[in-house]
Coordinates of C-alpha atoms in Angstrom, one line a residue:
X1 CA 30.6 -42.7 -270.8
X2 CA 32.3 -39.4 -272.3
X3 CA 35.8 -40.0 -273.6
X4 CA 35.8 -36.7 -274.5
X5 CA 40.0 -37.9 -274.9
X6 CA 39.9 -40.3 -277.1
X7 CA 39.4 -38.9 -280.2
X8 CA 42.7 -40.2 -281.1
X9 CA 41.5 -44.1 -281.1
X10 CA 39.7 -44.9 -284.7
X11 CA 36.1 -44.1 -284.7
X12 CA 36.0 -47.5 -286.1
X13 CA 36.6 -48.8 -282.5
X14 CA 33.8 -47.6 -280.7
X15 CA 31.5 -50.7 -282.0
X16 CA 34.4 -53.2 -280.1
X17 CA 34.5 -50.7 -276.9
X18 CA 30.4 -51.3 -276.7
X19 CA 31.4 -54.9 -277.8
X20 CA 33.7 -55.6 -274.5
X21 CA 31.3 -53.5 -271.6
X22 CA 29.1 -56.0 -273.1
X23 CA 30.8 -59.0 -273.4
X24 CA 32.8 -58.3 -269.4
X25 CA 35.3 -60.0 -270.2
X26 CA 39.4 -59.3 -270.8
X27 CA 42.1 -58.8 -269.2
X28 CA 42.2 -56.3 -266.4
X29 CA 44.8 -54.0 -265.5
X30 CA 45.8 -52.5 -262.7
X31 CA 48.9 -51.2 -260.3
X32 CA 47.6 -51.3 -257.3
X33 CA 45.4 -54.5 -257.6
X34 CA 48.6 -56.0 -259.3
X35 CA 50.9 -54.7 -256.6
X36 CA 48.4 -56.5 -253.8
X37 CA 47.8 -59.9 -255.3
X38 CA 51.6 -60.0 -256.4
X39 CA 52.3 -58.9 -252.3
X40 CA 50.2 -61.4 -251.2
X41 CA 51.2 -64.4 -254.2
X42 CA 54.8 -64.3 -254.1
X43 CA 56.0 -65.1 -250.8
X44 CA 53.7 -67.9 -251.6
X45 CA 55.4 -68.9 -255.1
X46 CA 59.6 -68.6 -252.7
X47 CA 58.1 -71.3 -250.4
X48 CA 57.0 -73.9 -253.2
X49 CA 59.8 -73.3 -254.9
X50 CA 59.2 -71.2 -257.5
X51 CA 60.8 -68.0 -258.8
X52 CA 58.0 -65.1 -258.4
X53 CA 59.1 -63.6 -261.7
X54 CA 59.1 -66.7 -263.8
X55 CA 55.3 -66.6 -262.5
X56 CA 52.7 -64.3 -264.7
X57 CA 49.8 -63.5 -262.4
X58 CA 46.9 -62.0 -264.8
X59 CA 43.5 -60.2 -263.8
X60 CA 40.6 -61.7 -265.5
X61 CA 37.2 -59.3 -266.3
X62 CA 34.7 -62.1 -265.5
X63 CA 32.0 -61.5 -263.1
X64 CA 32.3 -66.2 -263.0
X65 CA 33.8 -67.4 -260.1
X66 CA 37.3 -69.3 -261.2
X67 CA 41.0 -69.2 -261.5
X68 CA 43.4 -71.4 -262.9
X69 CA 46.5 -71.9 -264.1
X70 CA 47.4 -72.0 -268.2
X71 CA 49.8 -71.5 -270.8
X72 CA 53.0 -72.8 -268.7
X73 CA 53.6 -70.9 -265.8
X74 CA 50.6 -68.4 -265.3
X75 CA 47.7 -67.7 -262.9
X76 CA 44.1 -66.4 -263.6
X77 CA 42.1 -64.9 -261.7
X78 CA 38.7 -64.0 -262.3
X79 CA 37.3 -60.4 -260.9
X80 CA 33.8 -62.3 -259.6
X81 CA 36.3 -64.2 -257.5
X82 CA 38.1 -61.8 -255.5
X83 CA 33.9 -60.0 -255.1
X84 CA 32.9 -63.2 -253.8
X85 CA 35.6 -64.3 -251.2
X86 CA 34.4 -62.6 -247.8
X87 CA 38.7 -62.4 -246.5
X88 CA 42.2 -61.9 -248.4
X89 CA 43.0 -65.7 -246.8
X90 CA 40.2 -67.0 -249.0
X91 CA 41.6 -65.5 -251.8
X92 CA 45.3 -66.3 -250.7
X93 CA 43.9 -70.1 -250.2
X94 CA 43.0 -69.6 -253.7
X95 CA 46.3 -68.6 -255.1
X96 CA 47.7 -71.2 -253.2
X97 CA 46.2 -74.1 -254.9
X98 CA 46.5 -72.8 -257.6
X99 CA 50.6 -72.4 -257.2
X100 CA 50.3 -76.2 -256.8
X101 CA 49.1 -76.9 -260.0
X102 CA 52.4 -75.0 -261.2
X103 CA 54.9 -76.2 -259.3
X104 CA 53.2 -79.4 -258.5
X105 CA 53.7 -79.8 -262.5
X106 CA 50.2 -80.5 -263.2
X107 CA 50.1 -77.8 -266.2
X108 CA 52.7 -80.4 -267.8
X109 CA 50.1 -83.0 -267.2
X110 CA 47.1 -81.3 -268.8
X111 CA 48.9 -80.0 -271.8
X112 CA 46.6 -80.6 -274.8
X113 CA 43.8 -78.1 -272.5
X114 CA 43.8 -75.1 -274.7
X115 CA 46.1 -71.9 -274.0
X116 CA 45.2 -68.2 -273.2
X117 CA 46.1 -66.3 -276.1
X118 CA 49.1 -64.5 -275.4
X119 CA 48.2 -61.4 -276.5
X120 CA 44.4 -61.0 -275.5
X121 CA 41.9 -57.2 -275.6
X122 CA 43.4 -55.3 -272.1
X123 CA 40.6 -53.3 -270.1
X124 CA 42.5 -51.6 -267.9
X125 CA 41.1 -50.0 -264.6
X126 CA 44.1 -47.8 -263.8
X127 CA 43.8 -46.3 -267.4
X128 CA 39.6 -46.3 -268.0
X129 CA 39.4 -47.1 -270.8
X130 CA 40.1 -50.1 -273.7
X131 CA 43.3 -50.3 -275.2
X132 CA 42.3 -51.1 -278.6
X133 CA 46.0 -50.2 -280.2
X134 CA 44.7 -51.4 -283.4
X135 CA 42.7 -48.9 -283.2
X136 CA 39.7 -49.9 -285.1
X137 CA 36.7 -52.1 -284.6
X138 CA 37.9 -55.5 -287.5
X139 CA 41.3 -55.9 -285.2
X140 CA 39.9 -55.1 -282.2
X141 CA 36.8 -58.1 -283.0
X142 CA 39.1 -60.4 -283.3
X143 CA 40.6 -59.5 -280.4
X144 CA 37.3 -59.5 -278.4
X145 CA 36.6 -63.1 -280.3
X146 CA 39.9 -64.6 -278.5
X147 CA 37.7 -63.8 -275.0
X148 CA 36.5 -67.2 -276.0
X149 CA 39.6 -68.9 -275.5
X150 CA 39.5 -67.8 -271.9
X151 CA 35.9 -70.2 -271.7
X152 CA 37.7 -72.8 -272.9
X153 CA 39.7 -72.7 -270.2
X154 CA 37.1 -73.4 -267.4
X155 CA 37.3 -77.3 -268.3
X156 CA 40.3 -78.2 -267.9
X157 CA 40.4 -81.9 -266.0
X158 CA 41.9 -81.4 -262.9
X159 CA 42.3 -85.3 -261.5
X160 CA 41.1 -85.9 -257.7
X161 CA 45.2 -87.2 -257.1
X162 CA 45.7 -83.8 -258.2
X163 CA 43.2 -81.9 -256.8
X164 CA 44.2 -83.5 -253.1
X165 CA 47.6 -82.9 -253.6
X166 CA 47.2 -78.9 -254.4
X167 CA 44.9 -78.3 -251.4
X168 CA 47.5 -80.4 -249.0
X169 CA 50.6 -77.8 -250.9
X170 CA 48.5 -74.6 -250.2
X171 CA 47.8 -75.5 -246.7
X172 CA 52.3 -76.4 -246.2
X173 CA 53.0 -73.3 -248.1
X174 CA 50.9 -71.2 -245.6
X175 CA 52.2 -72.7 -242.7
X176 CA 55.5 -72.2 -244.1
X177 CA 54.4 -68.7 -244.2
X178 CA 53.1 -68.0 -240.9
X179 CA 49.3 -67.5 -242.1
X180 CA 46.2 -69.6 -241.6
X181 CA 44.8 -72.2 -243.8
X182 CA 41.7 -71.3 -242.5
X183 CA 40.5 -69.5 -245.7
X184 CA 41.0 -72.4 -248.0
X185 CA 38.4 -74.1 -246.4
X186 CA 36.6 -71.0 -246.0
X187 CA 36.2 -70.8 -249.5
X188 CA 35.3 -74.6 -249.9
X189 CA 33.0 -74.4 -247.4
X190 CA 31.1 -71.2 -248.7
X191 CA 30.3 -73.1 -252.1
X192 CA 29.7 -76.4 -250.7
X193 CA 26.1 -76.6 -252.2
X194 CA 28.2 -77.0 -255.4
X195 CA 28.4 -80.8 -255.2
X196 CA 25.0 -80.9 -255.0
X197 CA 24.0 -78.7 -258.5
X198 CA 24.1 -79.8 -262.0
X199 CA 27.7 -79.7 -263.4
X200 CA 25.6 -77.3 -266.1
X201 CA 25.1 -74.6 -262.6
X202 CA 28.0 -74.9 -261.1
X203 CA 30.5 -71.9 -260.7
X204 CA 33.2 -72.2 -263.8
X205 CA 35.9 -73.2 -260.9
X206 CA 34.0 -76.0 -259.5
X207 CA 33.8 -77.1 -262.5
X208 CA 37.5 -77.5 -263.3
X209 CA 38.2 -78.2 -259.5
X210 CA 35.7 -80.7 -258.9
X211 CA 34.4 -80.2 -255.0
X212 CA 33.3 -83.6 -252.5
X213 CA 33.0 -84.0 -249.6
X214 CA 35.8 -86.3 -248.7
X215 CA 37.5 -83.3 -249.9
X216 CA 36.6 -80.0 -247.5
X217 CA 37.0 -82.6 -245.4
X218 CA 40.7 -83.9 -245.6
X219 CA 41.5 -80.2 -246.5
X220 CA 39.5 -79.3 -242.9
X221 CA 41.9 -81.8 -241.7
X222 CA 44.5 -80.2 -241.9
X223 CA 43.8 -76.8 -242.1
X224 CA 42.7 -78.1 -238.0
X225 CA 46.2 -79.5 -237.7
X226 CA 48.6 -76.4 -238.8
X227 CA 49.9 -74.5 -235.8
X228 CA 48.9 -70.7 -237.3
X229 CA 45.2 -72.0 -237.7
X230 CA 44.2 -68.9 -236.1
X231 CA 46.5 -66.5 -237.0
X232 CA 44.0 -63.2 -238.4
X233 CA 45.2 -61.8 -241.6
X234 CA 46.9 -58.3 -240.5
X235 CA 45.1 -54.9 -240.6
X236 CA 47.2 -54.3 -243.6
X237 CA 46.0 -57.3 -245.4
X238 CA 42.3 -56.7 -244.4
X239 CA 42.2 -52.8 -245.6
X240 CA 43.8 -54.1 -248.5
X241 CA 41.2 -57.1 -249.9
X242 CA 38.7 -54.2 -248.5
X243 CA 39.8 -51.8 -250.9
X244 CA 40.6 -54.2 -253.9
X245 CA 37.5 -55.3 -253.5
X246 CA 35.7 -51.8 -253.3
X247 CA 37.9 -50.7 -256.5
X248 CA 36.5 -53.7 -258.7
X249 CA 32.8 -53.2 -257.6
X250 CA 33.3 -49.3 -257.8
X251 CA 34.3 -49.8 -262.0
X252 CA 32.5 -52.8 -263.4
X253 CA 28.5 -52.7 -261.2
X254 CA 26.1 -50.0 -262.0
X255 CA 26.5 -47.2 -259.6
X256 CA 23.1 -48.4 -258.2
X257 CA 24.2 -51.5 -256.7
X258 CA 27.5 -49.4 -255.6
X259 CA 25.0 -47.4 -253.7
X260 CA 23.4 -50.7 -252.0
X261 CA 26.8 -52.2 -251.4
X262 CA 28.7 -48.7 -249.7
X263 CA 25.5 -46.4 -249.1
X264 CA 26.5 -42.7 -248.2
X265 CA 26.1 -43.6 -244.5
X266 CA 29.8 -45.2 -244.6
X267 CA 31.8 -43.3 -244.3
X268 CA 35.1 -45.8 -244.6
X269 CA 37.7 -45.5 -247.1
X270 CA 36.5 -48.4 -249.2
X271 CA 33.1 -46.9 -249.7
X272 CA 34.3 -43.8 -250.5
X273 CA 37.0 -45.5 -253.1
X274 CA 33.8 -47.3 -254.4
X275 CA 31.7 -44.1 -254.3
X276 CA 34.2 -42.1 -256.1
X277 CA 34.8 -44.9 -258.9
X278 CA 31.0 -45.0 -259.7
X279 CA 30.1 -41.7 -259.5
X280 CA 33.2 -41.4 -262.5
X281 CA 31.8 -43.8 -264.7
X282 CA 29.0 -42.2 -264.4
X283 CA 30.3 -39.4 -265.7
X284 CA 29.4 -37.5 -262.1
X285 CA 32.7 -35.7 -261.7
X286 CA 32.0 -33.1 -258.7
X287 CA 31.2 -36.1 -256.5
X288 CA 33.5 -38.2 -257.5
X289 CA 36.2 -35.3 -256.9
X290 CA 35.0 -35.2 -253.6
X291 CA 34.9 -38.6 -253.0
X292 CA 38.2 -38.8 -253.3
X293 CA 39.6 -35.1 -252.7
X294 CA 38.3 -36.9 -248.6
X295 CA 40.6 -39.8 -249.6
X296 CA 43.3 -37.6 -250.2
X297 CA 42.9 -35.5 -246.6
X298 CA 43.2 -38.8 -244.9
X299 CA 45.8 -40.0 -246.7
X300 CA 47.6 -37.8 -248.9
X301 CA 51.1 -40.4 -249.6
X302 CA 48.9 -42.5 -251.2
X303 CA 49.6 -43.0 -255.0
X304 CA 47.0 -44.9 -255.9
X305 CA 44.2 -42.2 -255.0
X306 CA 46.5 -39.3 -256.5
X307 CA 46.1 -42.0 -260.1
X308 CA 42.3 -41.8 -259.6
X309 CA 42.1 -38.1 -259.1
X310 CA 44.0 -37.4 -262.4
X311 CA 41.9 -40.0 -264.1
X312 CA 39.1 -38.6 -262.7
X313 CA 40.0 -35.3 -264.0
X314 CA 41.3 -36.3 -267.2
X315 CA 37.9 -38.3 -268.3
X316 CA 36.0 -35.3 -267.4
X317 CA 37.3 -32.9 -269.6
X318 CA 39.8 -31.3 -267.6
X319 CA 43.0 -32.8 -269.4
X320 CA 45.5 -30.0 -268.1
X321 CA 44.5 -30.5 -264.8
X322 CA 45.2 -34.4 -264.7
X323 CA 48.4 -33.6 -265.1
X324 CA 49.6 -33.0 -261.8
X325 CA 47.5 -35.4 -260.5
X326 CA 49.4 -38.1 -262.5
X327 CA 53.2 -36.8 -261.5
X328 CA 52.0 -37.3 -257.5
X329 CA 51.2 -40.5 -258.7
X330 CA 54.6 -41.4 -260.4
X331 CA 56.7 -39.2 -257.4
X332 CA 54.9 -41.4 -254.0
X333 CA 55.4 -44.4 -256.5
X334 CA 58.4 -44.2 -259.0
X335 CA 58.5 -45.8 -261.9
X336 CA 55.5 -47.6 -261.5
X337 CA 54.3 -48.4 -265.6
X338 CA 50.8 -48.2 -265.5
X339 CA 51.5 -44.8 -263.6
X340 CA 53.9 -43.4 -266.2
X341 CA 51.5 -44.1 -268.8
X342 CA 48.8 -42.5 -266.9
X343 CA 50.9 -39.5 -266.7
X344 CA 52.1 -39.6 -270.8
X345 CA 48.3 -40.1 -271.7
X346 CA 47.8 -36.6 -269.8
X347 CA 50.9 -35.0 -271.5
X348 CA 49.6 -35.6 -275.1
X349 CA 46.2 -34.5 -274.5
X350 CA 47.8 -31.3 -272.7
X351 CA 50.2 -30.8 -275.3
X352 CA 51.8 -27.5 -273.7
X353 CA 56.1 -27.0 -274.3
X354 CA 58.0 -30.1 -273.1
X355 CA 54.6 -31.9 -272.6
X356 CA 55.6 -34.4 -275.5
X357 CA 59.8 -34.7 -275.0
X358 CA 58.1 -35.6 -271.0
X359 CA 55.7 -37.8 -273.0
X360 CA 58.0 -40.1 -274.3
X361 CA 60.4 -40.3 -272.2
X362 CA 57.4 -41.4 -269.5
X363 CA 56.5 -43.9 -272.2
X364 CA 60.3 -45.3 -273.3
X365 CA 60.2 -45.7 -269.4
X366 CA 57.5 -47.8 -269.2
X367 CA 58.5 -49.7 -272.0
X368 CA 61.4 -50.9 -271.0
X369 CA 59.3 -52.5 -268.0
X370 CA 56.4 -53.5 -270.2
X371 CA 57.9 -54.0 -273.9
X372 CA 54.6 -55.8 -275.1
X373 CA 52.1 -53.3 -273.9
X374 CA 50.0 -52.3 -276.6
X375 CA 48.6 -49.2 -275.1
X376 CA 51.7 -48.0 -274.5
X377 CA 53.2 -48.6 -277.7
X378 CA 49.9 -46.5 -279.2
X379 CA 51.0 -43.6 -276.7
X380 CA 53.9 -43.0 -278.2
X381 CA 52.8 -43.3 -282.0
X382 CA 50.6 -40.5 -280.9
X383 CA 53.8 -39.2 -279.2
X384 CA 56.2 -39.2 -282.3
X385 CA 53.5 -38.5 -284.9
X386 CA 52.8 -35.2 -282.7
X387 CA 56.9 -34.6 -283.0
X388 CA 56.7 -35.2 -286.5
X389 CA 58.4 -38.1 -286.7
X390 CA 56.0 -40.4 -289.4
X391 CA 58.5 -43.3 -289.9
X392 CA 59.0 -43.9 -285.8
X393 CA 55.2 -43.6 -285.0
X394 CA 54.4 -45.8 -288.0
X395 CA 56.9 -48.6 -286.5
X396 CA 55.5 -47.9 -282.5
X397 CA 52.2 -48.6 -284.3
X398 CA 53.2 -51.7 -286.1
X399 CA 55.1 -53.2 -282.3
X400 CA 51.2 -51.5 -280.2
X401 CA 49.2 -54.0 -283.1
X402 CA 51.9 -56.7 -282.7
X403 CA 51.3 -56.7 -279.1
X404 CA 48.0 -57.1 -279.3
X405 CA 48.3 -60.1 -282.9
X406 CA 47.0 -58.1 -285.0
X407 CA 49.8 -59.5 -287.3
X408 CA 48.1 -57.5 -290.7
X409 CA 48.6 -54.1 -288.9
X410 CA 51.7 -55.2 -288.0
X411 CA 52.9 -56.1 -290.9
X412 CA 51.3 -53.3 -292.5
X413 CA 53.0 -50.7 -290.4
X414 CA 56.6 -52.3 -290.1
X415 CA 56.5 -51.4 -294.1
X416 CA 55.4 -48.2 -293.8
X417 CA 58.3 -47.8 -291.3
X418 CA 61.0 -49.5 -293.2
X419 CA 60.3 -47.3 -296.6
X420 CA 61.5 -44.3 -294.9
X421 CA 63.9 -45.1 -291.7
X422 CA 67.6 -45.1 -291.7
X423 CA 69.1 -48.2 -292.9
X424 CA 70.9 -50.2 -290.4
X425 CA 69.6 -47.9 -287.1
X426 CA 67.4 -50.1 -284.5
X427 CA 64.3 -48.8 -285.7
X428 CA 64.8 -50.5 -288.9
X429 CA 66.4 -53.4 -287.7
X430 CA 63.3 -53.6 -285.5
X431 CA 61.0 -53.5 -288.2
X432 CA 62.6 -55.4 -290.7
X433 CA 61.9 -58.3 -287.7
X434 CA 58.1 -57.4 -287.5
X435 CA 57.7 -57.4 -290.9
X436 CA 59.2 -61.5 -290.8
X437 CA 57.2 -62.2 -287.8
X438 CA 54.4 -61.1 -289.7
X439 CA 55.3 -63.0 -292.7
X440 CA 51.8 -63.7 -294.2
X441 CA 53.8 -66.3 -296.1
X442 CA 55.1 -68.0 -292.7
X443 CA 53.2 -70.9 -292.0
X444 CA 52.8 -70.1 -288.3
X445 CA 51.3 -67.0 -289.4
X446 CA 48.4 -68.7 -292.0
X447 CA 45.5 -69.4 -289.8
X448 CA 45.7 -66.0 -288.2
X449 CA 45.4 -64.4 -292.5
X450 CA 43.0 -66.8 -293.6
X451 CA 40.8 -65.7 -290.9
X452 CA 41.7 -62.1 -291.8
X453 CA 40.5 -63.3 -295.7
X454 CA 37.5 -65.0 -294.7
X455 CA 35.6 -61.4 -293.1
X456 CA 37.0 -59.7 -295.7
X457 CA 37.0 -56.2 -294.1
X458 CA 39.6 -53.9 -295.4
X459 CA 41.2 -53.0 -291.9
X460 CA 43.5 -50.8 -292.6
X461 CA 42.3 -47.4 -293.9
X462 CA 43.3 -45.5 -291.1
X463 CA 46.7 -44.2 -291.1
X464 CA 48.7 -42.8 -287.6
X465 CA 48.5 -39.5 -288.7
X466 CA 45.1 -39.5 -288.2
X467 CA 45.2 -39.6 -284.5

């Protein structure tokens, strides 16, 4: 798909975008989907005695069916599982089960397993681009390579007692919330065949969470005894589930598959949503706009419909027109960091009088909420460079590189920034901090710099001024 307005990303990153699309793995950022999953998960965390703000929830762009807890209090769920589920109750059942693995201390007993990289490559559905904040192929390739660490997590070994405890807890959590635990039973029964096929052919979820007949019987018995067994999902939850699934299918499947799943005869909101996204992905911008405009007629106060319209216009080469839909999305969802970044990106591209200053304000606000958002730092570097603030732009580039784990690039740009920044200022001290943290002589950084040395690639020929 053409990316007319991504010229400020270094050309060397192009090969990484292709590689990422092919690998179909990375973290997805999307404000709407994150909001839905958080709305479903936070009450479960509460009843489990956990503080929701302490638990991370990450969506992995992978078609395989999987969910797991890793790297402390962090729940990871694959897009493949979300799409394969038949109801919001099934997704909630999995989330409740994984919650117990945190609340019941199972992550401590499995600390020997590999941790998830703390700063993986981000595939942003809301932004519609790969956020290669480091700006070129060598660093990006290292990030994509880290996705192998996700695969390693598929092989967590859960004991039968832990699985039974998590099943029991999941039923208990949902019952306490007044919701049906039937979803977890339906999920297990839907994939009962996993029990009899070879380990190598099983979905990753059922390799790490072995499914046995007695386990299904036990969870069925527990669910049958629950007084909330027959409580249906609310209309809101059902709609959220259908829209989330449609959005993922629209972005991640081919236009042909989308049309088969959502034929033109289907005029429901999820169908039009998926078709609009798929048309944008195929650069059929008029069809994409027709569908999103029809949705806005039905729901003019939906911030995510406005977000998508802004993205369609931006991707179609109409950056100036994309500003207003993004502004509208923020009017309806004030302060949402991913929407702020969208808005700033459009302002950066339009660059009319006052736009760059507004973009900086939006990005600063987004970074207060998400200080490790690499793409926000990258956009801020562009904004600062447009204002002639080279030293600050180089510091923002260092922050962006550090956020994705590219220590060498972070070190180089922090050094450049510190040479030009006024001493004893906040920015100067931050540049100095990054230099210390990314110092090649630091034993903690030895493995990273050895990998860079083995690759023998001159990764850093591109400066901020070339954005």
